[in-house]
Structures are given as C-alpha cells and as structure tokens.
Short mmCIF file of C-alpha atoms in Angstrom, two decimals:
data_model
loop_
_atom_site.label_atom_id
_atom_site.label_comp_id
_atom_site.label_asym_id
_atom_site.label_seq_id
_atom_site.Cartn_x
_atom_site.Cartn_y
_atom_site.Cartn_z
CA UNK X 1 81.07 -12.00 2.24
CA UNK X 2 79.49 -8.89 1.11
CA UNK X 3 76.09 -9.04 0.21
CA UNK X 4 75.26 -6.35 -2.24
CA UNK X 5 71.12 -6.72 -1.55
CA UNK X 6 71.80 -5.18 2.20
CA UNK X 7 74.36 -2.75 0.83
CA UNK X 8 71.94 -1.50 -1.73
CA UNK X 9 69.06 -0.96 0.73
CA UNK X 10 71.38 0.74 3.17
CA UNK X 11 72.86 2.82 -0.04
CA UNK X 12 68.94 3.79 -0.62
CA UNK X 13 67.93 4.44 3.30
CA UNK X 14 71.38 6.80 3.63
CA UNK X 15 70.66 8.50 0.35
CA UNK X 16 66.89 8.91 0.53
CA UNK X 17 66.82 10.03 4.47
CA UNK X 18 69.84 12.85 3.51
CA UNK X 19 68.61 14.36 1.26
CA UNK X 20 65.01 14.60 2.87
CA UNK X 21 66.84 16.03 5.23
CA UNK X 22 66.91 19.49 2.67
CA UNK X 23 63.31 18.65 1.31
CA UNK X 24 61.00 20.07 4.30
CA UNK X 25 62.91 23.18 4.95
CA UNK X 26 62.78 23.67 1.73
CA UNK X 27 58.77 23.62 1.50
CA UNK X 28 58.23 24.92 4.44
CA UNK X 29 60.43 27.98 4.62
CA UNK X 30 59.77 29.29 1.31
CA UNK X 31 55.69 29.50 2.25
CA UNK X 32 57.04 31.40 5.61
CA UNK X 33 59.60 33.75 3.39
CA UNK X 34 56.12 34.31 1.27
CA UNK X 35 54.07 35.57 4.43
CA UNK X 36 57.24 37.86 5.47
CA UNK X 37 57.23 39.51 2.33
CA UNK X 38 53.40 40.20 2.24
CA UNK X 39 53.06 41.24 5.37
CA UNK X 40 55.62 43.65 3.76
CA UNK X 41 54.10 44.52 1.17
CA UNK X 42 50.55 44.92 2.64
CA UNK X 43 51.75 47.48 5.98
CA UNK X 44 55.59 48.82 4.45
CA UNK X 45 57.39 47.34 7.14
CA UNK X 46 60.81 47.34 6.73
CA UNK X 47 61.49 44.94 9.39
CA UNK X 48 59.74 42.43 7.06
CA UNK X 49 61.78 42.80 4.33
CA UNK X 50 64.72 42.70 6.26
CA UNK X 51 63.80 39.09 7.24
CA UNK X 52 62.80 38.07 3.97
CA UNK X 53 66.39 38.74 2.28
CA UNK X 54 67.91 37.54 5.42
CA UNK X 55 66.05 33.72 5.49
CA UNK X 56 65.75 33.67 1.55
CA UNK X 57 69.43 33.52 1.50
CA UNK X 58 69.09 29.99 3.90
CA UNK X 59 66.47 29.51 2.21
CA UNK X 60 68.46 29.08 -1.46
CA UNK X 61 71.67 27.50 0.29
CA UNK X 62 69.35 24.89 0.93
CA UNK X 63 67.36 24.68 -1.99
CA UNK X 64 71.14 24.48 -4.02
CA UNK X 65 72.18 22.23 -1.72
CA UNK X 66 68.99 19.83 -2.31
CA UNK X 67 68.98 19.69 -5.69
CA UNK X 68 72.16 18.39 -5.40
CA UNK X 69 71.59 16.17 -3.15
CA UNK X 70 68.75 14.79 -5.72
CA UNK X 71 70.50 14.23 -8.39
CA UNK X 72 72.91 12.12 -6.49
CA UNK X 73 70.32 10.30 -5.09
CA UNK X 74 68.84 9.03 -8.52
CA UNK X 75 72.32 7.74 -10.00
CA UNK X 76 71.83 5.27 -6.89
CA UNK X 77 68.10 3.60 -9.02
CA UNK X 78 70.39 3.13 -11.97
CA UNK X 79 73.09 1.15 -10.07
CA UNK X 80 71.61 -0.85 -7.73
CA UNK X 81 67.94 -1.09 -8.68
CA UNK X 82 68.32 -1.31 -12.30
CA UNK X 83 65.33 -4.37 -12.52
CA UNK X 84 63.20 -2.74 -10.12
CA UNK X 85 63.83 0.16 -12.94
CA UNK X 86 62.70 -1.74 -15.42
CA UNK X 87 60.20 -3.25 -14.40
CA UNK X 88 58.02 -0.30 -12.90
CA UNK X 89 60.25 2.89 -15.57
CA UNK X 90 56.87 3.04 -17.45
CA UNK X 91 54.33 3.91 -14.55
CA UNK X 92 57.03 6.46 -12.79
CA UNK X 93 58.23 7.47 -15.86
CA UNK X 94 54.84 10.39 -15.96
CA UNK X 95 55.27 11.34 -12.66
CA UNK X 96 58.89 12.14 -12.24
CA UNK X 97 58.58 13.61 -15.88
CA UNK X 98 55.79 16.11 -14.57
CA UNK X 99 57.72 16.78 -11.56
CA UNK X 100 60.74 17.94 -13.01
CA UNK X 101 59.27 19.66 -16.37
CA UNK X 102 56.00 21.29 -14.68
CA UNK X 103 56.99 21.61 -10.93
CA UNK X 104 60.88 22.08 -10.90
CA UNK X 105 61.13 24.39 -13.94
CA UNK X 106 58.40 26.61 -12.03
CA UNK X 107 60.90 26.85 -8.80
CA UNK X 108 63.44 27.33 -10.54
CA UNK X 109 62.39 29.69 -12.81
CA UNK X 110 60.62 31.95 -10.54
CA UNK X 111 63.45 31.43 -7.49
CA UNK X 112 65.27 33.46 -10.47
CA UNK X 113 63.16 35.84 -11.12
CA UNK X 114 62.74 36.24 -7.23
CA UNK X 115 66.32 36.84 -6.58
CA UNK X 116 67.34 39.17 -9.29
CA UNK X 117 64.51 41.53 -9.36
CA UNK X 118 63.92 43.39 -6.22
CA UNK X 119 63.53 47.08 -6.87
CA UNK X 120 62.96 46.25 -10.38
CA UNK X 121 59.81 44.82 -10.52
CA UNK X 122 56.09 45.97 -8.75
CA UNK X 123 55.97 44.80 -5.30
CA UNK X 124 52.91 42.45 -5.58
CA UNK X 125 54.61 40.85 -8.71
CA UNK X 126 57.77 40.20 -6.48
CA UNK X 127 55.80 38.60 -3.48
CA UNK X 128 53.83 36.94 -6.27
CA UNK X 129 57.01 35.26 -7.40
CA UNK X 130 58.07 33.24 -4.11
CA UNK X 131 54.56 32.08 -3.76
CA UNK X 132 54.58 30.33 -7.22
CA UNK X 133 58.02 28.99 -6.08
CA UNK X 134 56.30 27.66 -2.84
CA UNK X 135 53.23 26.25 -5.14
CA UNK X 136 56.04 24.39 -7.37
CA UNK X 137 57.46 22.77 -4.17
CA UNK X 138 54.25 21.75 -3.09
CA UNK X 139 53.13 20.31 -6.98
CA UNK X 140 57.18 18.52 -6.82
CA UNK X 141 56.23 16.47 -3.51
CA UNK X 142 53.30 15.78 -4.65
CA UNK X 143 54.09 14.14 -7.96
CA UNK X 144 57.14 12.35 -5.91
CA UNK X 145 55.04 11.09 -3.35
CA UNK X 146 52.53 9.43 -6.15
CA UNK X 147 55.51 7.49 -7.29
CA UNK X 148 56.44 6.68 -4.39
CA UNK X 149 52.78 5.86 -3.26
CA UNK X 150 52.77 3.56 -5.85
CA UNK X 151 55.26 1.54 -4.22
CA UNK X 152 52.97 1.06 -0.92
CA UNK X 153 50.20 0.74 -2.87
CA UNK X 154 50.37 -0.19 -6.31
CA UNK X 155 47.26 0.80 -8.74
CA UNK X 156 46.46 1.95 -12.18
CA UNK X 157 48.30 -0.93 -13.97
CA UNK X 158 48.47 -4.72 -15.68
CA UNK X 159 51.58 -6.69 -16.01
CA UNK X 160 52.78 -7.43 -19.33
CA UNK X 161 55.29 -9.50 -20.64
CA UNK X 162 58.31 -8.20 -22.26
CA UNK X 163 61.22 -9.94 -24.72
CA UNK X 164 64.17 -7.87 -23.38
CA UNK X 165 63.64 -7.33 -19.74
CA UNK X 166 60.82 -9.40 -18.86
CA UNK X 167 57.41 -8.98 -16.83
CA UNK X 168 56.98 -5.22 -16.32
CA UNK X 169 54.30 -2.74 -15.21
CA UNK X 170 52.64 -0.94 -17.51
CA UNK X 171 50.30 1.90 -16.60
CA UNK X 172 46.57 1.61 -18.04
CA UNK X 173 44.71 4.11 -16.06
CA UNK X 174 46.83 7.49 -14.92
CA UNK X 175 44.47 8.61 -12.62
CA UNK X 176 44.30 5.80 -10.41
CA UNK X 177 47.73 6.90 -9.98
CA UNK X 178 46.77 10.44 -8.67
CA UNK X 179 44.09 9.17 -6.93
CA UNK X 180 45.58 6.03 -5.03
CA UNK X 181 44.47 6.44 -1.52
CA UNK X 182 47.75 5.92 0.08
CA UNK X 183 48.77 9.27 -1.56
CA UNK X 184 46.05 11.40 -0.15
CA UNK X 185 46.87 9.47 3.75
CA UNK X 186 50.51 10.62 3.16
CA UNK X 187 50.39 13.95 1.08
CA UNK X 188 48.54 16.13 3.89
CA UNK X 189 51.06 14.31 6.95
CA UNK X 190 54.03 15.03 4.60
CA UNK X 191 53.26 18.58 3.71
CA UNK X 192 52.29 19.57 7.25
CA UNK X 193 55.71 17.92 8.46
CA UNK X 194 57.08 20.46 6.16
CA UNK X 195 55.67 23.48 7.40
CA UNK X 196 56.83 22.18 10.68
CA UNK X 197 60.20 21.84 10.25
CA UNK X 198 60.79 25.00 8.12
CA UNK X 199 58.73 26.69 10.80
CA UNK X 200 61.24 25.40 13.45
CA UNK X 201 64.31 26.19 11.04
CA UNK X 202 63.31 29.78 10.93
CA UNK X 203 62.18 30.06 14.83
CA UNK X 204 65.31 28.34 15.82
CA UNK X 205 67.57 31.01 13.83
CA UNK X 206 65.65 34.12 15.18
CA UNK X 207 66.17 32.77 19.01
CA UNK X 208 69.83 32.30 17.77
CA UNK X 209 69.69 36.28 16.84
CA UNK X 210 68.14 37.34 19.88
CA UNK X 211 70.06 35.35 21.99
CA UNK X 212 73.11 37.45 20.75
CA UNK X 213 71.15 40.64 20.65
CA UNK X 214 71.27 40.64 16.94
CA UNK X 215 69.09 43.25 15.33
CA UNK X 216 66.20 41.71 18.08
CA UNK X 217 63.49 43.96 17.23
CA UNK X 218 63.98 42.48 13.49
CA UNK X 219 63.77 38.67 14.74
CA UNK X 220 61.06 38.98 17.29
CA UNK X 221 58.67 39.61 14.39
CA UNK X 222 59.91 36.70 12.85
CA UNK X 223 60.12 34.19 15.58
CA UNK X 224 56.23 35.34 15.97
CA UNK X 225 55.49 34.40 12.86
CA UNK X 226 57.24 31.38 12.56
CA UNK X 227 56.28 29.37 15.81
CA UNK X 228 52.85 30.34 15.30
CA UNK X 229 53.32 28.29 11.95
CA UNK X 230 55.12 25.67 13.81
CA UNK X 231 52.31 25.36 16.66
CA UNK X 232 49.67 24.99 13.62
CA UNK X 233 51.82 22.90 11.58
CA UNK X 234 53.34 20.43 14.32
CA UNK X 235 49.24 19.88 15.50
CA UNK X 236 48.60 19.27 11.69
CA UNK X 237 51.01 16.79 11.79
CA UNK X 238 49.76 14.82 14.99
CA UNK X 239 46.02 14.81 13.63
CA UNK X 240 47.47 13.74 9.97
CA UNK X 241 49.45 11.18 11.10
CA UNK X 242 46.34 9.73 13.35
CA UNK X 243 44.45 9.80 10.30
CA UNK X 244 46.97 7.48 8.33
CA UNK X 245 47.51 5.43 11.34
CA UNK X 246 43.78 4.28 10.86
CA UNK X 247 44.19 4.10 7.23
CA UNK X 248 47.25 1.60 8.26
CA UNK X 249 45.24 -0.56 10.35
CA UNK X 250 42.37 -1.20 7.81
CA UNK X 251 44.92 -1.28 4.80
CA UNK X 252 48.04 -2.48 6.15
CA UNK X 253 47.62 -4.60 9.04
CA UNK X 254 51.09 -5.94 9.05
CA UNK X 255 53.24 -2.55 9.17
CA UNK X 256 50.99 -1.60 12.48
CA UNK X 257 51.71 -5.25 14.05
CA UNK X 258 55.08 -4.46 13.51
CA UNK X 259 55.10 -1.07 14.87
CA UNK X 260 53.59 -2.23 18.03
CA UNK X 261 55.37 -5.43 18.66
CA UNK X 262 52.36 -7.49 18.36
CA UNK X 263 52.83 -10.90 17.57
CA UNK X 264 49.45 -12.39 19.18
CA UNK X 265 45.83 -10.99 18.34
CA UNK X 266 44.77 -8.00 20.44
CA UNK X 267 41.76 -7.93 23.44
CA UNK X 268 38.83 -6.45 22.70
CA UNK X 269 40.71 -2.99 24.34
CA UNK X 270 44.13 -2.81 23.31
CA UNK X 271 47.15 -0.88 25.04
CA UNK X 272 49.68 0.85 24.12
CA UNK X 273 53.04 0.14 24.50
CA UNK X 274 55.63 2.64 25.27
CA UNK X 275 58.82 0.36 25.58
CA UNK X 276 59.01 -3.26 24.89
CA UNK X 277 61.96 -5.86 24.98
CA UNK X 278 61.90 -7.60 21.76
CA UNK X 279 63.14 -10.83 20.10
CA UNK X 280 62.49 -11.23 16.59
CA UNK X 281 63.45 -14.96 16.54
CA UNK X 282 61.68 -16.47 19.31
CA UNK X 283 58.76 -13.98 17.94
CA UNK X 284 57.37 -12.76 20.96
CA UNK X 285 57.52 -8.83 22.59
CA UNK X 286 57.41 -8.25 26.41
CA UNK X 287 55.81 -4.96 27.02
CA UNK X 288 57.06 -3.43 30.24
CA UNK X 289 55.17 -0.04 30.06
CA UNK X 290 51.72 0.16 28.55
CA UNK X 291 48.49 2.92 28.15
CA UNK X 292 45.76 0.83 28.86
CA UNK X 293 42.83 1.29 25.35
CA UNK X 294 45.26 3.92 23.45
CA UNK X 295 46.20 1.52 20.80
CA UNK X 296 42.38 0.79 19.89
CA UNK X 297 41.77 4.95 20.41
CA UNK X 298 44.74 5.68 17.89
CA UNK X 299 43.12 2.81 15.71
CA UNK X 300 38.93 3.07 16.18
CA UNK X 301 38.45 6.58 18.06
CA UNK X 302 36.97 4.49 20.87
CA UNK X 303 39.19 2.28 23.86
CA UNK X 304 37.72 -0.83 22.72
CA UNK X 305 38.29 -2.99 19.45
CA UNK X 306 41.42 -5.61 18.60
CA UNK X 307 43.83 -5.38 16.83
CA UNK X 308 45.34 -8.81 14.79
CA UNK X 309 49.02 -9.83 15.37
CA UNK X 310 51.62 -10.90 12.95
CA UNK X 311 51.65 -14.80 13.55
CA UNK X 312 48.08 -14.56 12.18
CA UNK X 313 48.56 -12.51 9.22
CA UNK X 314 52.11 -14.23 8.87
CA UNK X 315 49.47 -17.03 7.46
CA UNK X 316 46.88 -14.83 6.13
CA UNK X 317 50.36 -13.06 3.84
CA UNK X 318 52.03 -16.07 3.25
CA UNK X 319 48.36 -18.01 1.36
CA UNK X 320 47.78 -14.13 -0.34
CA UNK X 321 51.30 -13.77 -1.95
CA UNK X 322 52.52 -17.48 -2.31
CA UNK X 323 50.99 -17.28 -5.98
CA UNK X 324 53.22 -13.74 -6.35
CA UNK X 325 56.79 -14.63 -4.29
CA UNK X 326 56.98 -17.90 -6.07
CA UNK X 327 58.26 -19.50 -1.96
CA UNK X 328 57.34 -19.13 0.99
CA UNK X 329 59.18 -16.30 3.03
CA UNK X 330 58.70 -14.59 6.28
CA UNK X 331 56.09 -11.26 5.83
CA UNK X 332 57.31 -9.95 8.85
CA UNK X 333 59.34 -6.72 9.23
CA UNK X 334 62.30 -5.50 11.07
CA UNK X 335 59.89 -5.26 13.90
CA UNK X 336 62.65 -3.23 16.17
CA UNK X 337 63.75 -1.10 13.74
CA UNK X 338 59.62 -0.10 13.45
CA UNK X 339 58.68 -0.24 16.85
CA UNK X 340 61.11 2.48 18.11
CA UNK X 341 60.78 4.64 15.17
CA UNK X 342 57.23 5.13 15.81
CA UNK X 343 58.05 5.84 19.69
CA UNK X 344 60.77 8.28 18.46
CA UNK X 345 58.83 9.98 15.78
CA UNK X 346 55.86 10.07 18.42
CA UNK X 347 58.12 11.52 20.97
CA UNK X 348 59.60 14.12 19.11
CA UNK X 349 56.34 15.30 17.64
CA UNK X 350 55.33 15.82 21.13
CA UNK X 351 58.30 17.78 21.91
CA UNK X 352 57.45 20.29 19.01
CA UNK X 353 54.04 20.96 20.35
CA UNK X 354 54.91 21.53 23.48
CA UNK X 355 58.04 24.02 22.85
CA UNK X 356 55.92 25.84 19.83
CA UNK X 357 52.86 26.25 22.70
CA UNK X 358 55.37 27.51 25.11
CA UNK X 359 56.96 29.64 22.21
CA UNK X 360 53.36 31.22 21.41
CA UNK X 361 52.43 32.35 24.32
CA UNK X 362 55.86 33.23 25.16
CA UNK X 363 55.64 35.48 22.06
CA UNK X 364 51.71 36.83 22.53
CA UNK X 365 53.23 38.03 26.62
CA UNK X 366 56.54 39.31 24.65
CA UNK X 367 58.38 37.81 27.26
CA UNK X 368 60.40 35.17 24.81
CA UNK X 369 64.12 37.30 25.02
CA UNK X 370 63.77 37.25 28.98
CA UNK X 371 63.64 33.18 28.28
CA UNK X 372 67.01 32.87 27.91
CA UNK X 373 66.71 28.41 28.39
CA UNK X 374 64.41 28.90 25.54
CA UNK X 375 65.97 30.74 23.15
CA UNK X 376 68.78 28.21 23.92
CA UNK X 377 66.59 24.70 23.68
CA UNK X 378 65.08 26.34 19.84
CA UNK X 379 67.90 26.14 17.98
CA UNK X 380 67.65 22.17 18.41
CA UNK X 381 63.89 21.77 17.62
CA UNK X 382 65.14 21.48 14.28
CA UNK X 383 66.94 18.43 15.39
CA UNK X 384 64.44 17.17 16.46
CA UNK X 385 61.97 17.75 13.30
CA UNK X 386 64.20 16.75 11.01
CA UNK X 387 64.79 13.24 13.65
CA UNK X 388 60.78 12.56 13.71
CA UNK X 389 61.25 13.15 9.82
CA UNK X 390 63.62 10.48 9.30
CA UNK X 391 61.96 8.20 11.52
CA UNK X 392 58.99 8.89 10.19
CA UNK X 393 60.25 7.79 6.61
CA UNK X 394 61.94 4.64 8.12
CA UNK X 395 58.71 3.15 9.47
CA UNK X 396 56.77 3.44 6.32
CA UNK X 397 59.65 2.16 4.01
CA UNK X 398 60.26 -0.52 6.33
CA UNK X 399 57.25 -1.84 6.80
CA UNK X 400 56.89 -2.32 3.34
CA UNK X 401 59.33 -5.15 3.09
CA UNK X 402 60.08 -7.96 2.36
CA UNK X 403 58.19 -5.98 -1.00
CA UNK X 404 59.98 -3.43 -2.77
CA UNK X 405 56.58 -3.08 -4.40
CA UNK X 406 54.01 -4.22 -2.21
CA UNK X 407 52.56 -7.29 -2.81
CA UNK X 408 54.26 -7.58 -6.55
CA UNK X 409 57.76 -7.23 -6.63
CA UNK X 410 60.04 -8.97 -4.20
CA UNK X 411 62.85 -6.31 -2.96
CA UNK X 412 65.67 -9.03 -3.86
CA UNK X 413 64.12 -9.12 -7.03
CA UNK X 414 64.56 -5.55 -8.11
CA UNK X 415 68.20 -5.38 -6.99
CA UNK X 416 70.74 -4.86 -9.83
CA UNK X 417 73.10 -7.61 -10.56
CA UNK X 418 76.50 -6.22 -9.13
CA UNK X 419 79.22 -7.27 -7.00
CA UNK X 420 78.82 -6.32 -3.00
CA UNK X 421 82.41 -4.95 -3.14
CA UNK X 422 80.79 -2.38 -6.05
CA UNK X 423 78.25 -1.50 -4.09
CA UNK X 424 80.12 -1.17 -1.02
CA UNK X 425 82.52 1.21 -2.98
CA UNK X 426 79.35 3.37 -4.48
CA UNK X 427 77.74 4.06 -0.69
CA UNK X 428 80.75 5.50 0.64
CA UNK X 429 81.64 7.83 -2.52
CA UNK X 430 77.94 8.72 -1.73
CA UNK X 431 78.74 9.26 2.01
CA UNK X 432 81.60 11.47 1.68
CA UNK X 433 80.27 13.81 -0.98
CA UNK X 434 76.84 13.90 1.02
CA UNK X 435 79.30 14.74 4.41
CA UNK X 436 81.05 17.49 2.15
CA UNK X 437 77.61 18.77 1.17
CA UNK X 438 76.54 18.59 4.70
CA UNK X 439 79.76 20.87 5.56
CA UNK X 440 79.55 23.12 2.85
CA UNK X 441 75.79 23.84 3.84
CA UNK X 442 76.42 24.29 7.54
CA UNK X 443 79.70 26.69 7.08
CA UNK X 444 77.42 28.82 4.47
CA UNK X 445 74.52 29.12 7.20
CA UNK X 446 76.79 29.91 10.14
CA UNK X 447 78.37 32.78 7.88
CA UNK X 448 74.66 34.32 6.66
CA UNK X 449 73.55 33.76 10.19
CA UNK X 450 77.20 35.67 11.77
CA UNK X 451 76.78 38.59 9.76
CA UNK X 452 75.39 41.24 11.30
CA UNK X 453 73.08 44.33 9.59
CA UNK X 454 73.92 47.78 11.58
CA UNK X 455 70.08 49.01 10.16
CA UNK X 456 67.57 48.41 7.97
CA UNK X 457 68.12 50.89 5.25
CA UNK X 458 71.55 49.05 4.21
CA UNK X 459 69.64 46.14 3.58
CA UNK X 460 66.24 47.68 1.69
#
C-alpha cells in the first residue's frame, strides 16, 4: 500500500534539494560577475568584460532555469502540505510576501536593466546594476531562510483557535521572526556555501577553457579571481558551519546525537567518529574509526566535555512534547541518513579547500595551464559543492523530524489528505519536468561554453 505521508516527504526532499541545486550558483556567481565588471570598469580591461558577458550568460540560464524550478516547487505546499499550510500561512505569509515583492522584483528588474543596456548606459551605472541584482539574491535567501528558520525554531507567535481550519499560528511579534537565532547560525553558513559553489562553477568553466586553449589569456584572469573567492568562501563555510555545530549542541541536542550515532551519554572527552556500523532498531552504533577529543573540540573549543546520547533525551523529548504530540512516539531521527550526510558534507568541504589552496597558489606561480590533472579534477568541484550542499540541507531537515515544526506540529499532521497513488503520480510529473529542466540547462551551458570568441573586440 502506498503511503502518501512518505511520498509527500520524498516529493518535498526531491523538489527542495533540485532546485537548491540552481540557488547557490545563482548567489554566488552574480557577486563574482559584479567584481569582473568592476575590475573593468576601474583599469579598462577588456579581458574583464569579455568574462563578464561570457559567465552572465550562465549566469541567467541558471537564474531562468531557477525560477522555474521555484515555482514548481511551491505547487508541491498546496498539494501535499495543505494543513501544515494552514496552520503556519499567516506567519510565512510576510516573509515569502517580502521576498518576492521587495527582493525578487529587485533581481529581476535590474537583471533587465543589466542585460539590455550595455553601451547605453554610464559604466558605473551598469556595474551598479548587477550588484543590486546580487543584493536582491542575498535579501531573497534571507527572507526564505526566516521562514524556513521558523520551522527549526519556531518564535514570534501564539496559537489560536480557528472555526474553519482549526488551531493555527498566528504571528504576534515580526521581529522575533527576523531575529530568531537559528536564522543568524544558518544565514552566514548558507551564504558563504554560496559564494563557494558559484566560485567553483566559474573556476571549473575557465579550467574547462584553458584546458582547450580557449581564449586562455581571457580565463586565467578569471580562474584567479574565482578560486581566490572559492578559497575564502569554502574556509567561510568550515568556520560557519563550526559555529552552528555549537549552536546545535546547546539548542538541539538531538539532531547532533543523531549525526554522530550516539545513543549512550558521552566521556568527559568525546571522539569523533569517522565511520560507524549502525542499527537503528537494536539502537546501538559501533564506531570502527574514531579522532580521539574532536567531537568535544567541534562542540566546546576544548578536547574535553560530554556530549548526551539519544536514549537519554529520547526521555527528556518524550516528558517535553507528550503534552504537544498528544502519544508517545519515538524523537529519534533517521540516524543513518544523518550520520553520513555530515561525513559527506564534511568530506567534501575538505576537498574544496584543499583544491581552491592548490588552485591559489597554482594561480599566484602562474603555473595552473601546465597542471593539466588540475584543470581536469575542477570541472567536478562543482559536483562536489553542490553534493556537500545537498547533504548539508538533508541533515538539518532531517533532524528536525518526527516535527514538521519543531516541537509544535507533528509532520503527519501537516500532510494533506490525498490518496498515495495521487501523490505518487504528482512526484514523478515533478521528476520528469525537473529531468527536462536539468537537460535543457546543461545543453544551453555546453553550447555558451563551445562557442568560441576569435578576439575581444567582437565581443565589447
């Protein structure tokens, strides 16, 4: 029998992770297409506006692309979340609002303006232009992310209730909204993942160039630029994402229990694991490969302090939330699903800072085209970005559960009331058109990356 519950969430995770797919090189190559054209501005360098036209092009096949992508994504609320809708419409209802009337309508406005005026406008104004675009992106995650924020951590609000749909949320204080702590732990790690992988998307194309002696001179200035951003950018992101790991461990005990496998309380100096056989039924982890003191490091700054399992705050969770759930129900997570998305994330996060070191000093010696393994290993850094990404956003969404909003709203109780074979139907219509999109974008980069400029003045 088809249970439409798991068919929604896997409708959600396939829908949500594509299209953040898009998201981060969208954020983070527009700031990069910015610098490019005011380093051209400021010194007259051709070369610079060369690259500008040539990775604002990507740059708006995947900003199209999504949008799309987007929109899609929200028909999937309405269909299979339609009480978790209700119930919380009125506190996301100001945020999404903002995002798309203040922080959209500024992209998209000035992503106009930016395309179809070049030699028509002043210079300054021009560059001006894609760095309000790359302001709007920044203002759109943000306002997303304080929805989303609320979910983890909800604030601001009493529950009321309501004649036609029930208990709902209603917001009484907006700025508890923009000022809910989880939002200011994940805004900075979300917006430096960003620059990361749009730094990578652009430093991955330019060794593609030079590794088929395409205009090289042109690409070498922007493969500086770029993995310079993606050395500063993937080092932002490991510091970041420390800094919400220790917000975890004081605010959500539970998630980092799960990520780690730990089912008992902690010594006083707790390892870290790096693989571990698990069995979520017996409830018990073997670790086979641990870092003596990291785990209390990543958690205190110092190798000593404990960290609490999930049997205990199984009980602690269970007492808190009986009042809430209306049962009692198991608080723990997926724990294998966690566990090795952190290790994955964590790995491939590693793998950026090493190979955008490498790339930087490759760059500063100019010896990065006589590299030729590098130039060939770049091109997949994105993969691997855009990998750590998705994991990244798996391990925080599933250590929410069993809440779709945590610690009020059960995530069977938000579900809509439709048939699995509905649902089923829904997530693969979603799947192919997000597989055509997926085409459509890749056949539309290969061809703007293919095409060859014989010299700069054709293209200025």
């Amino acid at each position: 029998m088809l249970d439409p519950l798991l068919l929604a969430r896997i409708q959600f995770a396939a829908t949500t992770v594509f299209h953040f797919f898009f998201v981060p090189i969208t954020i983070g190559m527009v700031f990069l297409i910015a610098i490019f054209e005011s380093i051209y501005v400021k010194t007259g360098d051709e070369h610079y506006k060369r690259i500008t036209k040539f990775f604002g092009h990507l740059f708006l096949i995947n900003f199209a692309v999504g949008v799309v992508t987007g929109i899609l994504q929200e028909f999937q609320f309405g269909m299979n979340w339609s009480e978790y809708s209700s119930f919380v419409g009125d506190v996301f209802g100001p945020s999404l609002a903002i995002e798309a009337l203040l922080a959209f309508y500024l992209e998209s406005t000035f992503i106009g303006i930016w395309i179809f005026s070049w030699e028509k406008i002043n210079k300054k104004l021009h560059a001006m232009c894609i760095w309000l675009v790359g302001i709007g992106t920044v203002m759109s995650a943000f306002w997303i992310l304080s929805a989303n924020s609320f979910m983890q951590h909800p604030v601001g609000v009493k529950y009321v209730e309501n004649s036609v749909i029930g208990k709902k949320a209603e917001m009484i204080d907006f700025f508890a909204i923009i000022k809910n702590p989880y939002l200011w732990n994940q805004f900075p790690h979300v917006i430096t993942m960003a620059i990361t992988v749009g730094a990578f998307t652009i430093a991955g194309i330019a060794s593609w160039k030079m590794l088929r002696k395409h205009e090289v001179a042109i690409f070498r200035k922007a493969f500086r630029v770029s993995i310079i951003a993606a050395l500063i950018g993937s080092t932002g992101l490991f510091v970041t994402g420390h800094s919400q790991m220790q917000y975890l461990v004081r605010e959500y005990p539970m998630k980092v229990a799960a990520a780690e496998a730990l089912y008992e309380d902690t010594g006083n100096s707790a390892p870290f694991s790096v693989l571990a056989t698990i069995d979520q039924k017996q409830q018990k982890a073997e670790h086979h490969l641990e870092v003596p003191g990291m785990l209390s490091f990543l958690a205190y700054d110092k190798f000593e302090g404990s960290l609490r399992g999930m049997k205990s705050l199984q009980k602690e969770m269970d007492e808190k939330y009986y009042p809430v759930v209306g049962k009692h129900i198991d608080y723990t997570p997926h724990v294998p699903t966690i566990y090795y998305s952190f290790r994955i994330m964590s790995a491939s996060v590693g793998i950026l800072i090493l190979m955008s070191l490498l790339g930087t000093i490759y760059s500063f010696k100019r010896t990065e085209t006589k590299k030729g393994w590098f130039l060939k290993l770049m091109p997949w850094t994105l993969l691997v970005a855009e990998v750590a990404t998705a994991c990244g956003w798996i391990m925080a969404e599933m250590g929410r559960q069993p809440f779709l909003i945590f610690g009020v709203m059960a995530t069977e109780s938000g579900v809509s009331p439709n048939s699995g074979a509905s649902v089923l139907f829904s997530l693969l219509v979603f799947c192919v058109l997000y597989t055509v999109l997926g085409i459509i974008q890749y056949i539309a980069f290969r061809y703007t990356m293919n095409k060859k400029e014989t010299t700069v003045k054709e293209v200025a």
